[in-house]
Amino acid sequence: MKYVPREMFTDGQYLAAIDSIDFISDNGLIFDGSFHVIGARLMGLSYPDYLRYLRSKGATLKGKTGYTYAYFKDKDKCQKVCDVLNAKAVELTNKMKGKAYV
């Protein structure tokens, strides 16, 4: 699992998206639904606090029904957030190594 900035359906709007989860994604890219919550959990934040964090990093919030989500107009700002999320994912993976989870 790796976060990457992906251009959305509207040119110039980028989303911190998971590049692939083989057992879930057929197209190799997930950027809708409850998958947005994964970033919040990696950061140890509630989803509303995660959205506030993203907004503080330059994101615009959107969505009136379903999950509100954040997108960036600046790809470099999105990449910086992706770098933080990827570091958190590596940190979590390292903590889990060698531990048995049932």
PDB file of N, CA and C in Angstrom:
ATOM      1  N   MET A   1       0.839  -1.168   0.000  1.00  0.00           N
ATOM      2  CA  MET A   1       0.000   0.000   0.000  1.00  0.00           C
ATOM      3  C   MET A   1       0.886   1.233   0.000  1.00  0.00           C
ATOM      4  N   LYS A   2       0.539   2.152  -0.864  1.00  0.00           N
ATOM      5  CA  LYS A   2       1.301   3.394  -0.946  1.00  0.00           C
ATOM      6  C   LYS A   2       0.354   4.511  -1.375  1.00  0.00           C
ATOM      7  N   TYR A   3       0.509   5.658  -0.740  1.00  0.00           N
ATOM      8  CA  TYR A   3      -0.268   6.824  -1.131  1.00  0.00           C
ATOM      9  C   TYR A   3       0.469   7.584  -2.222  1.00  0.00           C
ATOM     10  N   VAL A   4      -0.279   8.003  -3.231  1.00  0.00           N
ATOM     11  CA  VAL A   4       0.260   8.785  -4.340  1.00  0.00           C
ATOM     12  C   VAL A   4      -0.739   9.890  -4.682  1.00  0.00           C
ATOM     13  N   PRO A   5      -0.253  11.036  -5.175  1.00  0.00           N
ATOM     14  CA  PRO A   5      -1.189  12.067  -5.624  1.00  0.00           C
ATOM     15  C   PRO A   5      -1.766  11.655  -6.977  1.00  0.00           C
ATOM     16  N   ARG A   6      -3.082  11.551  -7.050  1.00  0.00           N
ATOM     17  CA  ARG A   6      -3.740  11.164  -8.305  1.00  0.00           C
ATOM     18  C   ARG A   6      -4.650  12.285  -8.751  1.00  0.00           C
ATOM     19  N   GLU A   7      -4.566  12.588 -10.033  1.00  0.00           N
ATOM     20  CA  GLU A   7      -5.451  13.600 -10.588  1.00  0.00           C
ATOM     21  C   GLU A   7      -6.859  13.032 -10.638  1.00  0.00           C
ATOM     22  N   MET A   8      -7.785  13.828 -10.200  1.00  0.00           N
ATOM     23  CA  MET A   8      -9.178  13.393 -10.168  1.00  0.00           C
ATOM     24  C   MET A   8      -9.792  13.567 -11.552  1.00  0.00           C
ATOM     25  N   PHE A   9     -11.086  13.445 -11.619  1.00  0.00           N
ATOM     26  CA  PHE A   9     -11.790  13.572 -12.889  1.00  0.00           C
ATOM     27  C   PHE A   9     -11.777  14.993 -13.419  1.00  0.00           C
ATOM     28  N   THR A  10     -11.521  15.946 -12.550  1.00  0.00           N
ATOM     29  CA  THR A  10     -11.392  17.340 -12.936  1.00  0.00           C
ATOM     30  C   THR A  10      -9.907  17.685 -13.002  1.00  0.00           C
ATOM     31  N   ASP A  11      -9.461  18.212 -14.110  1.00  0.00           N
ATOM     32  CA  ASP A  11      -8.048  18.548 -14.265  1.00  0.00           C
ATOM     33  C   ASP A  11      -7.591  19.502 -13.170  1.00  0.00           C
ATOM     34  N   GLY A  12      -6.395  19.251 -12.668  1.00  0.00           N
ATOM     35  CA  GLY A  12      -5.794  20.128 -11.688  1.00  0.00           C
ATOM     36  C   GLY A  12      -6.258  19.900 -10.263  1.00  0.00           C
ATOM     37  N   GLN A  13      -6.999  18.821 -10.016  1.00  0.00           N
ATOM     38  CA  GLN A  13      -7.406  18.472  -8.656  1.00  0.00           C
ATOM     39  C   GLN A  13      -6.807  17.120  -8.320  1.00  0.00           C
ATOM     40  N   TYR A  14      -6.053  17.084  -7.212  1.00  0.00           N
ATOM     41  CA  TYR A  14      -5.318  15.879  -6.827  1.00  0.00           C
ATOM     42  C   TYR A  14      -5.817  15.351  -5.493  1.00  0.00           C
ATOM     43  N   LEU A  15      -5.829  14.061  -5.385  1.00  0.00           N
ATOM     44  CA  LEU A  15      -6.282  13.383  -4.197  1.00  0.00           C
ATOM     45  C   LEU A  15      -5.171  12.474  -3.699  1.00  0.00           C
ATOM     46  N   ALA A  16      -4.966  12.425  -2.388  1.00  0.00           N
ATOM     47  CA  ALA A  16      -4.027  11.463  -1.808  1.00  0.00           C
ATOM     48  C   ALA A  16      -4.722  10.109  -1.864  1.00  0.00           C
ATOM     49  N   ALA A  17      -4.345   9.274  -2.829  1.00  0.00           N
ATOM     50  CA  ALA A  17      -5.045   8.016  -3.094  1.00  0.00           C
ATOM     51  C   ALA A  17      -4.130   6.826  -2.849  1.00  0.00           C
ATOM     52  N   ILE A  18      -4.733   5.730  -2.448  1.00  0.00           N
ATOM     53  CA  ILE A  18      -3.989   4.479  -2.289  1.00  0.00           C
ATOM     54  C   ILE A  18      -3.769   3.916  -3.684  1.00  0.00           C
ATOM     55  N   ASP A  19      -2.519   3.572  -4.010  1.00  0.00           N
ATOM     56  CA  ASP A  19      -2.233   3.135  -5.374  1.00  0.00           C
ATOM     57  C   ASP A  19      -2.754   1.744  -5.681  1.00  0.00           C
ATOM     58  N   SER A  20      -2.738   0.838  -4.708  1.00  0.00           N
ATOM     59  CA  SER A  20      -3.287  -0.482  -4.989  1.00  0.00           C
ATOM     60  C   SER A  20      -3.469  -1.291  -3.719  1.00  0.00           C
ATOM     61  N   ILE A  21      -4.540  -1.996  -3.679  1.00  0.00           N
ATOM     62  CA  ILE A  21      -4.777  -3.045  -2.706  1.00  0.00           C
ATOM     63  C   ILE A  21      -5.330  -4.181  -3.545  1.00  0.00           C
ATOM     64  N   ASP A  22      -4.468  -5.139  -3.832  1.00  0.00           N
ATOM     65  CA  ASP A  22      -4.781  -6.160  -4.826  1.00  0.00           C
ATOM     66  C   ASP A  22      -6.091  -6.890  -4.591  1.00  0.00           C
ATOM     67  N   PHE A  23      -6.409  -7.179  -3.345  1.00  0.00           N
ATOM     68  CA  PHE A  23      -7.609  -7.962  -3.099  1.00  0.00           C
ATOM     69  C   PHE A  23      -8.891  -7.142  -3.101  1.00  0.00           C
ATOM     70  N   ILE A  24      -8.781  -5.830  -3.229  1.00  0.00           N
ATOM     71  CA  ILE A  24      -9.973  -4.980  -3.234  1.00  0.00           C
ATOM     72  C   ILE A  24     -10.143  -4.248  -4.556  1.00  0.00           C
ATOM     73  N   SER A  25      -9.080  -3.753  -5.114  1.00  0.00           N
ATOM     74  CA  SER A  25      -9.171  -2.870  -6.264  1.00  0.00           C
ATOM     75  C   SER A  25      -8.903  -3.597  -7.572  1.00  0.00           C
ATOM     76  N   ASP A  26      -9.818  -3.470  -8.500  1.00  0.00           N
ATOM     77  CA  ASP A  26      -9.610  -4.049  -9.827  1.00  0.00           C
ATOM     78  C   ASP A  26      -8.819  -3.111 -10.730  1.00  0.00           C
ATOM     79  N   ASN A  27      -8.973  -1.812 -10.531  1.00  0.00           N
ATOM     80  CA  ASN A  27      -8.310  -0.865 -11.423  1.00  0.00           C
ATOM     81  C   ASN A  27      -7.009  -0.322 -10.867  1.00  0.00           C
ATOM     82  N   GLY A  28      -6.577  -0.785  -9.697  1.00  0.00           N
ATOM     83  CA  GLY A  28      -5.298  -0.372  -9.138  1.00  0.00           C
ATOM     84  C   GLY A  28      -5.311   0.979  -8.455  1.00  0.00           C
ATOM     85  N   LEU A  29      -6.484   1.585  -8.286  1.00  0.00           N
ATOM     86  CA  LEU A  29      -6.551   2.900  -7.670  1.00  0.00           C
ATOM     87  C   LEU A  29      -7.829   3.020  -6.860  1.00  0.00           C
ATOM     88  N   ILE A  30      -7.676   3.423  -5.614  1.00  0.00           N
ATOM     89  CA  ILE A  30      -8.836   3.573  -4.743  1.00  0.00           C
ATOM     90  C   ILE A  30      -8.880   5.011  -4.269  1.00  0.00           C
ATOM     91  N   PHE A  31      -9.966   5.702  -4.590  1.00  0.00           N
ATOM     92  CA  PHE A  31     -10.091   7.053  -4.065  1.00  0.00           C
ATOM     93  C   PHE A  31     -11.545   7.446  -3.855  1.00  0.00           C
ATOM     94  N   ASP A  32     -12.303   6.499  -3.292  1.00  0.00           N
ATOM     95  CA  ASP A  32     -13.668   6.855  -2.934  1.00  0.00           C
ATOM     96  C   ASP A  32     -14.127   6.040  -1.733  1.00  0.00           C
ATOM     97  N   GLY A  33     -15.293   6.386  -1.232  1.00  0.00           N
ATOM     98  CA  GLY A  33     -15.886   5.630  -0.134  1.00  0.00           C
ATOM     99  C   GLY A  33     -15.090   5.708   1.155  1.00  0.00           C
ATOM    100  N   SER A  34     -15.213   4.670   1.946  1.00  0.00           N
ATOM    101  CA  SER A  34     -14.610   4.670   3.271  1.00  0.00           C
ATOM    102  C   SER A  34     -13.092   4.514   3.248  1.00  0.00           C
ATOM    103  N   PHE A  35     -12.499   4.334   2.095  1.00  0.00           N
ATOM    104  CA  PHE A  35     -11.038   4.243   2.023  1.00  0.00           C
ATOM    105  C   PHE A  35     -10.366   5.546   2.446  1.00  0.00           C
ATOM    106  N   HIS A  36     -11.113   6.648   2.433  1.00  0.00           N
ATOM    107  CA  HIS A  36     -10.563   7.909   2.931  1.00  0.00           C
ATOM    108  C   HIS A  36     -10.231   7.816   4.412  1.00  0.00           C
ATOM    109  N   VAL A  37     -10.929   6.973   5.132  1.00  0.00           N
ATOM    110  CA  VAL A  37     -10.739   6.852   6.577  1.00  0.00           C
ATOM    111  C   VAL A  37      -9.388   6.225   6.911  1.00  0.00           C
ATOM    112  N   ILE A  38      -8.830   5.440   6.010  1.00  0.00           N
ATOM    113  CA  ILE A  38      -7.546   4.785   6.271  1.00  0.00           C
ATOM    114  C   ILE A  38      -6.470   5.823   6.607  1.00  0.00           C
ATOM    115  N   GLY A  39      -6.425   6.913   5.864  1.00  0.00           N
ATOM    116  CA  GLY A  39      -5.450   7.964   6.147  1.00  0.00           C
ATOM    117  C   GLY A  39      -5.611   8.526   7.543  1.00  0.00           C
ATOM    118  N   ALA A  40      -6.862   8.741   7.955  1.00  0.00           N
ATOM    119  CA  ALA A  40      -7.121   9.241   9.309  1.00  0.00           C
ATOM    120  C   ALA A  40      -6.610   8.263  10.352  1.00  0.00           C
ATOM    121  N   ARG A  41      -6.846   6.985  10.129  1.00  0.00           N
ATOM    122  CA  ARG A  41      -6.422   5.972  11.097  1.00  0.00           C
ATOM    123  C   ARG A  41      -4.899   5.869  11.151  1.00  0.00           C
ATOM    124  N   LEU A  42      -4.238   5.986  10.017  1.00  0.00           N
ATOM    125  CA  LEU A  42      -2.770   5.972  10.005  1.00  0.00           C
ATOM    126  C   LEU A  42      -2.202   7.132  10.819  1.00  0.00           C
ATOM    127  N   MET A  43      -2.893   8.266  10.763  1.00  0.00           N
ATOM    128  CA  MET A  43      -2.436   9.457  11.480  1.00  0.00           C
ATOM    129  C   MET A  43      -2.883   9.453  12.941  1.00  0.00           C
ATOM    130  N   GLY A  44      -3.736   8.505  13.321  1.00  0.00           N
ATOM    131  CA  GLY A  44      -4.249   8.471  14.687  1.00  0.00           C
ATOM    132  C   GLY A  44      -5.269   9.563  14.954  1.00  0.00           C
ATOM    133  N   LEU A  45      -5.997   9.954  13.901  1.00  0.00           N
ATOM    134  CA  LEU A  45      -6.964  11.043  14.016  1.00  0.00           C
ATOM    135  C   LEU A  45      -8.374  10.544  13.718  1.00  0.00           C
ATOM    136  N   SER A  46      -9.358  11.256  14.236  1.00  0.00           N
ATOM    137  CA  SER A  46     -10.728  11.009  13.786  1.00  0.00           C
ATOM    138  C   SER A  46     -10.815  11.521  12.346  1.00  0.00           C
ATOM    139  N   TYR A  47     -11.837  11.076  11.620  1.00  0.00           N
ATOM    140  CA  TYR A  47     -11.944  11.531  10.236  1.00  0.00           C
ATOM    141  C   TYR A  47     -12.142  13.049  10.140  1.00  0.00           C
ATOM    142  N   PRO A  48     -12.988  13.665  10.984  1.00  0.00           N
ATOM    143  CA  PRO A  48     -13.103  15.125  10.924  1.00  0.00           C
ATOM    144  C   PRO A  48     -11.777  15.845  11.219  1.00  0.00           C
ATOM    145  N   ASP A  49     -11.006  15.338  12.189  1.00  0.00           N
ATOM    146  CA  ASP A  49      -9.705  15.952  12.489  1.00  0.00           C
ATOM    147  C   ASP A  49      -8.728  15.756  11.340  1.00  0.00           C
ATOM    148  N   TYR A  50      -8.801  14.621  10.677  1.00  0.00           N
ATOM    149  CA  TYR A  50      -7.969  14.362   9.504  1.00  0.00           C
ATOM    150  C   TYR A  50      -8.294  15.357   8.385  1.00  0.00           C
ATOM    151  N   LEU A  51      -9.586  15.605   8.172  1.00  0.00           N
ATOM    152  CA  LEU A  51      -9.977  16.588   7.161  1.00  0.00           C
ATOM    153  C   LEU A  51      -9.459  17.975   7.525  1.00  0.00           C
ATOM    154  N   ARG A  52      -9.507  18.312   8.798  1.00  0.00           N
ATOM    155  CA  ARG A  52      -8.964  19.607   9.238  1.00  0.00           C
ATOM    156  C   ARG A  52      -7.459  19.664   8.990  1.00  0.00           C
ATOM    157  N   TYR A  53      -6.770  18.557   9.267  1.00  0.00           N
ATOM    158  CA  TYR A  53      -5.335  18.482   9.006  1.00  0.00           C
ATOM    159  C   TYR A  53      -5.058  18.716   7.519  1.00  0.00           C
ATOM    160  N   LEU A  54      -5.806  18.020   6.658  1.00  0.00           N
ATOM    161  CA  LEU A  54      -5.601  18.177   5.216  1.00  0.00           C
ATOM    162  C   LEU A  54      -5.878  19.609   4.776  1.00  0.00           C
ATOM    163  N   ARG A  55      -6.918  20.205   5.323  1.00  0.00           N
ATOM    164  CA  ARG A  55      -7.235  21.594   4.979  1.00  0.00           C
ATOM    165  C   ARG A  55      -6.093  22.516   5.401  1.00  0.00           C
ATOM    166  N   SER A  56      -5.478  22.231   6.559  1.00  0.00           N
ATOM    167  CA  SER A  56      -4.353  23.059   7.018  1.00  0.00           C
ATOM    168  C   SER A  56      -3.137  22.914   6.116  1.00  0.00           C
ATOM    169  N   LYS A  57      -3.100  21.829   5.329  1.00  0.00           N
ATOM    170  CA  LYS A  57      -1.994  21.588   4.396  1.00  0.00           C
ATOM    171  C   LYS A  57      -2.318  22.056   2.987  1.00  0.00           C
ATOM    172  N   GLY A  58      -3.454  22.745   2.823  1.00  0.00           N
ATOM    173  CA  GLY A  58      -3.782  23.339   1.531  1.00  0.00           C
ATOM    174  C   GLY A  58      -4.897  22.657   0.759  1.00  0.00           C
ATOM    175  N   ALA A  59      -5.558  21.681   1.355  1.00  0.00           N
ATOM    176  CA  ALA A  59      -6.629  20.972   0.663  1.00  0.00           C
ATOM    177  C   ALA A  59      -7.935  21.752   0.715  1.00  0.00           C
ATOM    178  N   THR A  60      -8.783  21.448  -0.239  1.00  0.00           N
ATOM    179  CA  THR A  60     -10.149  21.947  -0.279  1.00  0.00           C
ATOM    180  C   THR A  60     -11.065  20.787   0.082  1.00  0.00           C
ATOM    181  N   LEU A  61     -12.046  21.036   0.930  1.00  0.00           N
ATOM    182  CA  LEU A  61     -12.974  19.980   1.323  1.00  0.00           C
ATOM    183  C   LEU A  61     -14.204  20.018   0.428  1.00  0.00           C
ATOM    184  N   LYS A  62     -14.709  18.829   0.092  1.00  0.00           N
ATOM    185  CA  LYS A  62     -15.861  18.734  -0.794  1.00  0.00           C
ATOM    186  C   LYS A  62     -16.714  17.542  -0.390  1.00  0.00           C
ATOM    187  N   GLY A  63     -18.010  17.650  -0.631  1.00  0.00           N
ATOM    188  CA  GLY A  63     -18.918  16.534  -0.398  1.00  0.00           C
ATOM    189  C   GLY A  63     -20.027  16.883   0.557  1.00  0.00           C
ATOM    190  N   LYS A  64     -21.253  16.762   0.075  1.00  0.00           N
ATOM    191  CA  LYS A  64     -22.417  17.032   0.912  1.00  0.00           C
ATOM    192  C   LYS A  64     -23.119  15.749   1.307  1.00  0.00           C
ATOM    193  N   THR A  65     -22.959  14.707   0.518  1.00  0.00           N
ATOM    194  CA  THR A  65     -23.567  13.416   0.846  1.00  0.00           C
ATOM    195  C   THR A  65     -22.457  12.375   0.874  1.00  0.00           C
ATOM    196  N   GLY A  66     -22.639  11.349   1.674  1.00  0.00           N
ATOM    197  CA  GLY A  66     -21.591  10.338   1.799  1.00  0.00           C
ATOM    198  C   GLY A  66     -20.406  10.912   2.547  1.00  0.00           C
ATOM    199  N   TYR A  67     -19.220  10.469   2.188  1.00  0.00           N
ATOM    200  CA  TYR A  67     -18.007  10.939   2.845  1.00  0.00           C
ATOM    201  C   TYR A  67     -17.554  12.264   2.258  1.00  0.00           C
ATOM    202  N   THR A  68     -17.306  13.234   3.133  1.00  0.00           N
ATOM    203  CA  THR A  68     -16.628  14.453   2.705  1.00  0.00           C
ATOM    204  C   THR A  68     -15.189  14.062   2.413  1.00  0.00           C
ATOM    205  N   TYR A  69     -14.594  14.648   1.408  1.00  0.00           N
ATOM    206  CA  TYR A  69     -13.221  14.320   1.060  1.00  0.00           C
ATOM    207  C   TYR A  69     -12.444  15.593   0.780  1.00  0.00           C
ATOM    208  N   ALA A  70     -11.136  15.447   0.728  1.00  0.00           N
ATOM    209  CA  ALA A  70     -10.255  16.582   0.503  1.00  0.00           C
ATOM    210  C   ALA A  70      -9.498  16.388  -0.796  1.00  0.00           C
ATOM    211  N   TYR A  71      -9.351  17.467  -1.541  1.00  0.00           N
ATOM    212  CA  TYR A  71      -8.520  17.424  -2.743  1.00  0.00           C
ATOM    213  C   TYR A  71      -7.603  18.648  -2.757  1.00  0.00           C
ATOM    214  N   PHE A  72      -6.536  18.525  -3.492  1.00  0.00           N
ATOM    215  CA  PHE A  72      -5.530  19.575  -3.582  1.00  0.00           C
ATOM    216  C   PHE A  72      -5.493  20.142  -4.987  1.00  0.00           C
ATOM    217  N   LYS A  73      -5.308  21.437  -5.085  1.00  0.00           N
ATOM    218  CA  LYS A  73      -5.107  22.075  -6.384  1.00  0.00           C
ATOM    219  C   LYS A  73      -3.620  22.106  -6.727  1.00  0.00           C
ATOM    220  N   ASP A  74      -2.781  21.887  -5.723  1.00  0.00           N
ATOM    221  CA  ASP A  74      -1.329  21.890  -5.889  1.00  0.00           C
ATOM    222  C   ASP A  74      -0.809  20.464  -5.688  1.00  0.00           C
ATOM    223  N   LYS A  75      -0.288  19.860  -6.731  1.00  0.00           N
ATOM    224  CA  LYS A  75       0.189  18.479  -6.665  1.00  0.00           C
ATOM    225  C   LYS A  75       1.326  18.317  -5.662  1.00  0.00           C
ATOM    226  N   ASP A  76       2.188  19.313  -5.530  1.00  0.00           N
ATOM    227  CA  ASP A  76       3.308  19.229  -4.584  1.00  0.00           C
ATOM    228  C   ASP A  76       2.823  19.178  -3.137  1.00  0.00           C
ATOM    229  N   LYS A  77       1.787  19.937  -2.818  1.00  0.00           N
ATOM    230  CA  LYS A  77       1.223  19.883  -1.460  1.00  0.00           C
ATOM    231  C   LYS A  77       0.605  18.514  -1.198  1.00  0.00           C
ATOM    232  N   CYS A  78      -0.048  17.969  -2.212  1.00  0.00           N
ATOM    233  CA  CYS A  78      -0.624  16.623  -2.086  1.00  0.00           C
ATOM    234  C   CYS A  78       0.482  15.593  -1.882  1.00  0.00           C
ATOM    235  N   GLN A  79       1.582  15.741  -2.597  1.00  0.00           N
ATOM    236  CA  GLN A  79       2.701  14.810  -2.454  1.00  0.00           C
ATOM    237  C   GLN A  79       3.272  14.843  -1.050  1.00  0.00           C
ATOM    238  N   LYS A  80       3.349  16.024  -0.453  1.00  0.00           N
ATOM    239  CA  LYS A  80       3.862  16.132   0.911  1.00  0.00           C
ATOM    240  C   LYS A  80       2.977  15.369   1.892  1.00  0.00           C
ATOM    241  N   VAL A  81       1.667  15.455   1.714  1.00  0.00           N
ATOM    242  CA  VAL A  81       0.743  14.706   2.570  1.00  0.00           C
ATOM    243  C   VAL A  81       0.912  13.207   2.316  1.00  0.00           C
ATOM    244  N   CYS A  82       1.057  12.824   1.052  1.00  0.00           N
ATOM    245  CA  CYS A  82       1.281  11.412   0.724  1.00  0.00           C
ATOM    246  C   CYS A  82       2.552  10.893   1.389  1.00  0.00           C
ATOM    247  N   ASP A  83       3.591  11.707   1.413  1.00  0.00           N
ATOM    248  CA  ASP A  83       4.845  11.304   2.059  1.00  0.00           C
ATOM    249  C   ASP A  83       4.635  11.043   3.555  1.00  0.00           C
ATOM    250  N   VAL A  84       3.849  11.898   4.204  1.00  0.00           N
ATOM    251  CA  VAL A  84       3.556  11.714   5.630  1.00  0.00           C
ATOM    252  C   VAL A  84       2.757  10.426   5.836  1.00  0.00           C
ATOM    253  N   LEU A  85       1.731  10.208   5.014  1.00  0.00           N
ATOM    254  CA  LEU A  85       0.911   9.002   5.136  1.00  0.00           C
ATOM    255  C   LEU A  85       1.744   7.744   4.878  1.00  0.00           C
ATOM    256  N   ASN A  86       2.626   7.791   3.892  1.00  0.00           N
ATOM    257  CA  ASN A  86       3.478   6.627   3.612  1.00  0.00           C
ATOM    258  C   ASN A  86       4.432   6.349   4.771  1.00  0.00           C
ATOM    259  N   ALA A  87       4.967   7.396   5.377  1.00  0.00           N
ATOM    260  CA  ALA A  87       5.848   7.209   6.536  1.00  0.00           C
ATOM    261  C   ALA A  87       5.071   6.578   7.697  1.00  0.00           C
ATOM    262  N   LYS A  88       3.841   7.026   7.910  1.00  0.00           N
ATOM    263  CA  LYS A  88       3.011   6.447   8.969  1.00  0.00           C
ATOM    264  C   LYS A  88       2.693   4.981   8.674  1.00  0.00           C
ATOM    265  N   ALA A  89       2.460   4.649   7.408  1.00  0.00           N
ATOM    266  CA  ALA A  89       2.178   3.257   7.035  1.00  0.00           C
ATOM    267  C   ALA A  89       3.398   2.372   7.287  1.00  0.00           C
ATOM    268  N   VAL A  90       4.581   2.860   6.978  1.00  0.00           N
ATOM    269  CA  VAL A  90       5.810   2.107   7.228  1.00  0.00           C
ATOM    270  C   VAL A  90       6.007   1.924   8.729  1.00  0.00           C
ATOM    271  N   GLU A  91       5.768   2.979   9.483  1.00  0.00           N
ATOM    272  CA  GLU A  91       5.894   2.916  10.944  1.00  0.00           C
ATOM    273  C   GLU A  91       4.945   1.857  11.523  1.00  0.00           C
ATOM    274  N   LEU A  92       3.720   1.832  11.058  1.00  0.00           N
ATOM    275  CA  LEU A  92       2.746   0.848  11.528  1.00  0.00           C
ATOM    276  C   LEU A  92       3.162  -0.566  11.136  1.00  0.00           C
ATOM    277  N   THR A  93       3.619  -0.742   9.919  1.00  0.00           N
ATOM    278  CA  THR A  93       4.063  -2.053   9.446  1.00  0.00           C
ATOM    279  C   THR A  93       5.226  -2.562  10.287  1.00  0.00           C
ATOM    280  N   ASN A  94       6.164  -1.690  10.587  1.00  0.00           N
ATOM    281  CA  ASN A  94       7.317  -2.073  11.407  1.00  0.00           C
ATOM    282  C   ASN A  94       6.903  -2.464  12.819  1.00  0.00           C
ATOM    283  N   LYS A  95       5.910  -1.762  13.375  1.00  0.00           N
ATOM    284  CA  LYS A  95       5.430  -2.107  14.713  1.00  0.00           C
ATOM    285  C   LYS A  95       4.748  -3.471  14.721  1.00  0.00           C
ATOM    286  N   MET A  96       4.106  -3.815  13.617  1.00  0.00           N
ATOM    287  CA  MET A  96       3.354  -5.077  13.547  1.00  0.00           C
ATOM    288  C   MET A  96       4.231  -6.286  13.257  1.00  0.00           C
ATOM    289  N   LYS A  97       5.416  -6.064  12.732  1.00  0.00           N
ATOM    290  CA  LYS A  97       6.285  -7.185  12.395  1.00  0.00           C
ATOM    291  C   LYS A  97       6.591  -8.017  13.625  1.00  0.00           C
ATOM    292  N   GLY A  98       6.432  -9.309  13.471  1.00  0.00           N
ATOM    293  CA  GLY A  98       6.752 -10.224  14.549  1.00  0.00           C
ATOM    294  C   GLY A  98       5.686 -10.366  15.615  1.00  0.00           C
ATOM    295  N   LYS A  99       4.577  -9.650  15.454  1.00  0.00           N
ATOM    296  CA  LYS A  99       3.489  -9.746  16.434  1.00  0.00           C
ATOM    297  C   LYS A  99       2.365 -10.568  15.837  1.00  0.00           C
ATOM    298  N   ALA A 100       1.794 -11.410  16.649  1.00  0.00           N
ATOM    299  CA  ALA A 100       0.674 -12.242  16.195  1.00  0.00           C
ATOM    300  C   ALA A 100      -0.633 -11.504  16.486  1.00  0.00           C
ATOM    301  N   TYR A 101      -1.431 -11.332  15.455  1.00  0.00           N
ATOM    302  CA  TYR A 101      -2.757 -10.698  15.603  1.00  0.00           C
ATOM    303  C   TYR A 101      -3.807 -11.728  15.260  1.00  0.00           C
ATOM    304  N   VAL A 102      -4.798 -11.823  16.104  1.00  0.00           N
ATOM    305  CA  VAL A 102      -5.871 -12.793  15.881  1.00  0.00           C
ATOM    306  C   VAL A 102      -7.131 -12.074  15.490  1.00  0.00           C
TER     307      VAL A 102
END
